[in-house]
């Protein structure tokens, strides 16, 4: 029996990078899958890859209207929902606060927190009753940047720390019917997190930033000496989403390839050091 046999799973932000890898793994584990993605070109790629096997909807996690339309589509097609997996996110370019233009702070904060945090909260609110009917699960994406400095800039790191708190509080509020957990990835090969429009970086992908020497040093520093693909993280999300997980709620699993198990002295991005949490989900 596969982990997600007889499960209906929704992945928000499932059009590329981590979210797409999670969607592929959930399918491989037997789930019926729905994906929400904001970018039209990514929606086209999803349709080309999955066809009618997956319920694919274009929408914005910041929009209650879009989420409610997605809810109606899931109920019409599947009749239920067993797991909500949140994978959407925006990176902040690792910009130090002192170099952030004061007149951009409001828009930068709102953009990152609305996507990285509010989108998870709205999704949980819209789908809570469906999940409760089936003793379901919520799995949200934090980051090792929530645990250690220099895994991103201030705004990204703070937003991922907030996700940890969201996991804790929702696990308390939704118990015992819904299990709520998080995953805090570290390195991800081919991460597709984009930069914020508030800084004019909306066309810059995080995967465009690291260079080969950076990746080589990352592999050298990580005890497992491996930069995982999105699909490799997918099984962890699948397990937490599965009804086989009867043990855990309110936990955020740090998936860091062993980085936090050793002392790493980082000179930070200014001097070309390797931050512990960079290239995160």
Short mmCIF file of C-alpha atoms in Angstrom, two decimals:
data_model
loop_
_atom_site.label_atom_id
_atom_site.label_comp_id
_atom_site.label_asym_id
_atom_site.label_seq_id
_atom_site.Cartn_x
_atom_site.Cartn_y
_atom_site.Cartn_z
CA UNK A 1 0.00 0.00 0.00
CA UNK A 2 1.27 3.46 -0.90
CA UNK A 3 1.39 6.34 1.57
CA UNK A 4 -1.42 8.31 -0.04
CA UNK A 5 -3.77 5.66 -1.37
CA UNK A 6 -7.35 6.96 -1.00
CA UNK A 7 -6.13 10.52 -0.27
CA UNK A 8 -7.08 13.74 -2.02
CA UNK A 9 -4.21 16.20 -1.67
CA UNK A 10 -4.07 19.91 -2.55
CA UNK A 11 -0.70 21.56 -3.18
CA UNK A 12 -0.62 25.36 -3.31
CA UNK A 13 2.31 26.81 -5.22
CA UNK A 14 2.70 23.53 -7.07
CA UNK A 15 3.77 24.89 -10.44
CA UNK A 16 7.54 24.60 -10.12
CA UNK A 17 10.45 23.88 -7.80
CA UNK A 18 9.60 22.36 -4.43
CA UNK A 19 5.83 22.42 -5.00
CA UNK A 20 6.07 20.57 -8.30
CA UNK A 21 8.39 17.97 -6.78
CA UNK A 22 5.93 17.45 -3.93
CA UNK A 23 3.05 17.09 -6.38
CA UNK A 24 4.93 14.47 -8.38
CA UNK A 25 5.76 12.51 -5.25
CA UNK A 26 2.19 12.65 -3.96
CA UNK A 27 1.01 11.22 -7.27
CA UNK A 28 3.64 8.50 -7.06
CA UNK A 29 2.35 7.66 -3.58
CA UNK A 30 -1.17 7.10 -4.91
CA UNK A 31 -2.89 10.42 -4.19
CA UNK A 32 -5.51 12.21 -6.21
CA UNK A 33 -3.97 15.65 -6.58
CA UNK A 34 -5.12 19.24 -7.01
CA UNK A 35 -2.65 22.06 -7.67
CA UNK A 36 -3.07 25.82 -7.34
CA UNK A 37 -0.55 27.99 -9.20
CA UNK A 38 -0.56 31.72 -9.86
CA UNK A 39 1.67 31.95 -12.95
CA UNK A 40 -0.12 31.27 -16.28
CA UNK A 41 2.97 29.84 -17.96
CA UNK A 42 3.46 27.38 -15.10
CA UNK A 43 -0.20 26.37 -15.31
CA UNK A 44 0.36 25.56 -18.99
CA UNK A 45 3.36 23.39 -18.12
CA UNK A 46 1.32 21.57 -15.46
CA UNK A 47 -1.43 20.82 -17.94
CA UNK A 48 1.16 19.56 -20.44
CA UNK A 49 2.73 17.25 -17.85
CA UNK A 50 -0.32 15.94 -16.01
CA UNK A 51 -3.29 16.45 -18.33
CA UNK A 52 -6.56 15.34 -16.72
CA UNK A 53 -4.84 13.29 -14.02
CA UNK A 54 -4.58 16.39 -11.82
CA UNK A 55 -7.06 19.16 -11.01
CA UNK A 56 -5.13 22.30 -11.98
CA UNK A 57 -6.37 25.80 -11.21
CA UNK A 58 -4.77 29.18 -11.68
CA UNK A 59 -5.20 31.31 -8.60
CA UNK A 60 -3.62 33.49 -5.93
CA UNK A 61 -3.32 32.22 -2.36
CA UNK A 62 -3.81 35.80 -1.19
CA UNK A 63 -7.33 35.82 -2.68
CA UNK A 64 -10.21 34.33 -0.70
CA UNK A 65 -12.26 34.37 -3.90
CA UNK A 66 -9.68 32.23 -5.72
CA UNK A 67 -9.37 29.83 -2.79
CA UNK A 68 -13.14 29.43 -2.49
CA UNK A 69 -13.41 28.76 -6.25
CA UNK A 70 -10.71 26.11 -5.86
CA UNK A 71 -12.60 24.61 -2.93
CA UNK A 72 -15.73 24.32 -5.03
CA UNK A 73 -13.78 22.66 -7.85
CA UNK A 74 -12.23 20.12 -5.46
CA UNK A 75 -15.62 19.25 -3.96
CA UNK A 76 -17.16 18.90 -7.41
CA UNK A 77 -14.43 16.61 -8.70
CA UNK A 78 -13.37 14.64 -5.64
CA UNK A 79 -16.06 15.23 -3.03
CA UNK A 80 -13.55 15.67 -0.23
CA UNK A 81 -10.08 16.84 0.79
CA UNK A 82 -7.65 14.86 2.96
CA UNK A 83 -4.52 17.04 2.99
CA UNK A 84 -3.47 20.61 2.29
CA UNK A 85 0.21 21.15 1.47
CA UNK A 86 1.49 24.73 1.26
CA UNK A 87 4.56 25.25 -0.93
CA UNK A 88 4.25 28.79 -2.27
CA UNK A 89 6.90 31.34 -1.35
CA UNK A 90 8.88 34.41 -2.34
CA UNK A 91 12.57 34.98 -1.57
CA UNK A 92 13.89 38.44 -0.63
CA UNK A 93 17.22 38.33 -2.46
CA UNK A 94 19.13 38.07 0.85
CA UNK A 95 19.12 41.88 0.99
CA UNK A 96 20.47 43.31 4.28
CA UNK A 97 18.13 45.70 6.07
CA UNK A 98 20.57 48.62 5.93
CA UNK A 99 20.65 48.27 2.14
CA UNK A 100 16.87 48.08 1.82
CA UNK A 101 15.40 51.40 0.65
CA UNK A 102 13.21 52.79 3.42
CA UNK A 103 10.47 53.61 0.95
CA UNK A 104 10.33 49.95 -0.15
CA UNK A 105 10.01 48.37 3.29
CA UNK A 106 6.21 48.57 3.49
CA UNK A 107 5.65 46.98 0.09
CA UNK A 108 8.42 44.40 0.60
CA UNK A 109 7.05 43.33 3.98
CA UNK A 110 3.50 43.10 2.70
CA UNK A 111 4.46 41.12 -0.40
CA UNK A 112 6.56 38.51 1.42
CA UNK A 113 4.27 38.09 4.40
CA UNK A 114 1.10 37.98 2.33
CA UNK A 115 2.46 35.17 0.15
CA UNK A 116 4.66 33.33 2.66
CA UNK A 117 2.37 33.56 5.70
CA UNK A 118 -1.07 34.99 4.97
CA UNK A 119 -1.53 32.62 2.03
CA UNK A 120 -1.10 29.65 4.37
CA UNK A 121 -3.51 31.11 6.92
CA UNK A 122 -6.20 31.85 4.34
CA UNK A 123 -5.83 28.38 2.82
CA UNK A 124 -6.19 26.74 6.22
CA UNK A 125 -9.31 28.77 6.96
CA UNK A 126 -11.00 28.04 3.64
CA UNK A 127 -10.34 24.27 3.76
CA UNK A 128 -10.51 23.53 7.51
CA UNK A 129 -14.02 22.07 7.43
CA UNK A 130 -13.23 19.71 4.54
CA UNK A 131 -10.08 18.54 6.27
CA UNK A 132 -11.86 18.05 9.57
CA UNK A 133 -14.48 15.81 7.95
CA UNK A 134 -11.74 13.37 6.96
CA UNK A 135 -9.32 13.59 9.92
CA UNK A 136 -6.98 15.34 7.52
CA UNK A 137 -3.61 17.02 7.57
CA UNK A 138 -1.96 20.34 6.83
CA UNK A 139 1.74 20.53 5.91
CA UNK A 140 3.36 23.96 5.55
CA UNK A 141 6.78 24.98 4.28
CA UNK A 142 9.09 26.80 6.65
CA UNK A 143 12.87 26.92 6.15
CA UNK A 144 16.13 26.45 7.97
CA UNK A 145 16.23 30.25 7.70
CA UNK A 146 13.69 30.20 10.54
CA UNK A 147 16.34 28.61 12.79
CA UNK A 148 19.64 30.23 11.81
CA UNK A 149 20.70 33.62 10.50
CA UNK A 150 21.79 34.34 6.93
CA UNK A 151 19.53 31.82 5.24
CA UNK A 152 17.89 34.77 3.53
CA UNK A 153 17.31 38.42 4.25
CA UNK A 154 15.40 39.73 7.25
CA UNK A 155 11.99 39.62 5.58
CA UNK A 156 12.28 36.08 4.23
CA UNK A 157 13.72 34.75 7.49
CA UNK A 158 11.04 36.44 9.58
CA UNK A 159 8.28 35.11 7.33
CA UNK A 160 9.59 31.56 7.64
CA UNK A 161 9.82 31.95 11.40
CA UNK A 162 6.19 33.01 11.35
CA UNK A 163 5.28 29.82 9.49
CA UNK A 164 6.71 27.81 12.39
CA UNK A 165 4.40 29.68 14.74
CA UNK A 166 1.43 29.14 12.43
CA UNK A 167 2.12 25.40 12.52
CA UNK A 168 2.26 25.41 16.32
CA UNK A 169 -0.93 27.39 16.80
CA UNK A 170 -3.03 25.63 14.17
CA UNK A 171 -1.96 22.23 15.50
CA UNK A 172 -3.32 23.30 18.88
CA UNK A 173 -6.53 24.82 17.48
CA UNK A 174 -7.34 22.04 15.01
CA UNK A 175 -6.57 19.05 17.25
CA UNK A 176 -7.56 16.28 17.44
CA UNK A 177 -9.17 16.06 13.99
CA UNK A 178 -6.45 17.72 11.87
CA UNK A 179 -2.71 17.13 12.14
CA UNK A 180 -0.65 20.25 11.34
CA UNK A 181 3.08 19.98 10.70
CA UNK A 182 5.81 21.78 8.79
CA UNK A 183 8.93 21.04 6.80
CA UNK A 184 11.99 23.29 6.99
CA UNK A 185 14.14 22.52 3.93
CA UNK A 186 17.71 23.67 3.59
CA UNK A 187 19.30 23.20 0.20
CA UNK A 188 17.08 22.50 -2.81
CA UNK A 189 18.47 21.84 -6.25
CA UNK A 190 16.61 23.81 -8.91
CA UNK A 191 14.75 25.97 -6.43
CA UNK A 192 12.34 28.21 -8.33
CA UNK A 193 11.56 30.79 -5.64
CA UNK A 194 11.27 34.19 -7.27
CA UNK A 195 12.28 37.55 -5.90
CA UNK A 196 9.83 40.25 -4.81
CA UNK A 197 8.25 42.74 -7.18
CA UNK A 198 8.80 45.35 -4.46
CA UNK A 199 12.52 45.21 -5.27
CA UNK A 200 12.11 44.67 -9.01
CA UNK A 201 13.29 41.06 -8.64
CA UNK A 202 10.11 39.26 -9.67
CA UNK A 203 11.85 37.77 -12.73
CA UNK A 204 14.88 36.56 -10.77
CA UNK A 205 14.68 32.93 -9.63
CA UNK A 206 16.62 31.78 -6.59
CA UNK A 207 18.10 29.03 -8.75
CA UNK A 208 19.70 31.74 -10.89
CA UNK A 209 21.70 33.06 -7.94
CA UNK A 210 23.94 30.18 -6.74
CA UNK A 211 27.00 29.36 -8.84
CA UNK A 212 28.86 26.09 -9.18
CA UNK A 213 31.47 27.04 -6.59
CA UNK A 214 28.68 27.88 -4.14
CA UNK A 215 27.01 24.53 -4.73
CA UNK A 216 30.32 22.72 -4.35
CA UNK A 217 30.93 24.39 -0.99
CA UNK A 218 27.39 23.58 0.10
CA UNK A 219 27.96 19.93 -0.66
CA UNK A 220 31.28 20.05 1.17
CA UNK A 221 29.73 21.58 4.29
CA UNK A 222 26.71 19.28 4.45
CA UNK A 223 27.60 15.99 6.16
CA UNK A 224 25.39 14.11 3.68
CA UNK A 225 27.27 15.87 0.84
CA UNK A 226 24.16 16.07 -1.26
CA UNK A 227 21.91 18.85 -2.57
CA UNK A 228 18.44 17.28 -2.71
CA UNK A 229 15.97 17.70 -5.53
CA UNK A 230 12.39 18.84 -4.87
CA UNK A 231 11.20 15.27 -5.44
CA UNK A 232 13.47 14.00 -2.68
CA UNK A 233 11.73 16.27 -0.20
CA UNK A 234 8.37 15.12 -1.54
CA UNK A 235 8.19 11.84 0.38
CA UNK A 236 8.53 13.74 3.67
CA UNK A 237 5.54 15.91 2.78
CA UNK A 238 3.68 12.80 1.65
CA UNK A 239 4.27 11.06 4.99
CA UNK A 240 3.13 14.07 7.01
CA UNK A 241 0.04 14.37 4.81
CA UNK A 242 -0.77 10.67 5.18
CA UNK A 243 -3.18 9.18 7.69
CA UNK A 244 -0.34 6.82 8.57
CA UNK A 245 1.14 9.72 10.52
CA UNK A 246 -0.65 9.19 13.82
CA UNK A 247 2.29 10.41 15.91
CA UNK A 248 3.04 14.01 15.05
CA UNK A 249 1.33 17.37 15.13
CA UNK A 250 2.71 20.82 15.85
CA UNK A 251 6.17 19.80 14.63
CA UNK A 252 8.39 21.35 11.97
CA UNK A 253 10.90 18.86 10.63
CA UNK A 254 14.31 20.36 9.86
CA UNK A 255 15.58 18.68 6.69
CA UNK A 256 19.06 20.15 6.50
CA UNK A 257 21.34 17.36 5.23
CA UNK A 258 23.05 17.47 8.63
CA UNK A 259 24.19 21.10 8.46
CA UNK A 260 22.93 21.97 11.93
CA UNK A 261 24.79 18.98 13.36
CA UNK A 262 28.14 20.68 12.89
CA UNK A 263 29.63 24.05 13.74
CA UNK A 264 29.76 26.16 10.59
CA UNK A 265 31.41 29.56 10.76
CA UNK A 266 29.92 31.61 7.96
CA UNK A 267 31.32 34.93 6.88
CA UNK A 268 27.94 35.59 5.28
CA UNK A 269 27.02 36.68 1.81
CA UNK A 270 29.12 39.85 1.99
CA UNK A 271 32.34 37.84 1.99
CA UNK A 272 31.11 34.89 0.02
CA UNK A 273 30.56 32.56 2.97
CA UNK A 274 27.98 29.77 2.86
CA UNK A 275 24.92 30.58 4.99
CA UNK A 276 23.41 27.56 6.66
CA UNK A 277 19.89 28.10 5.43
CA UNK A 278 20.36 29.43 1.90
CA UNK A 279 18.73 27.95 -1.20
CA UNK A 280 15.73 27.12 0.94
CA UNK A 281 12.18 26.15 0.16
#
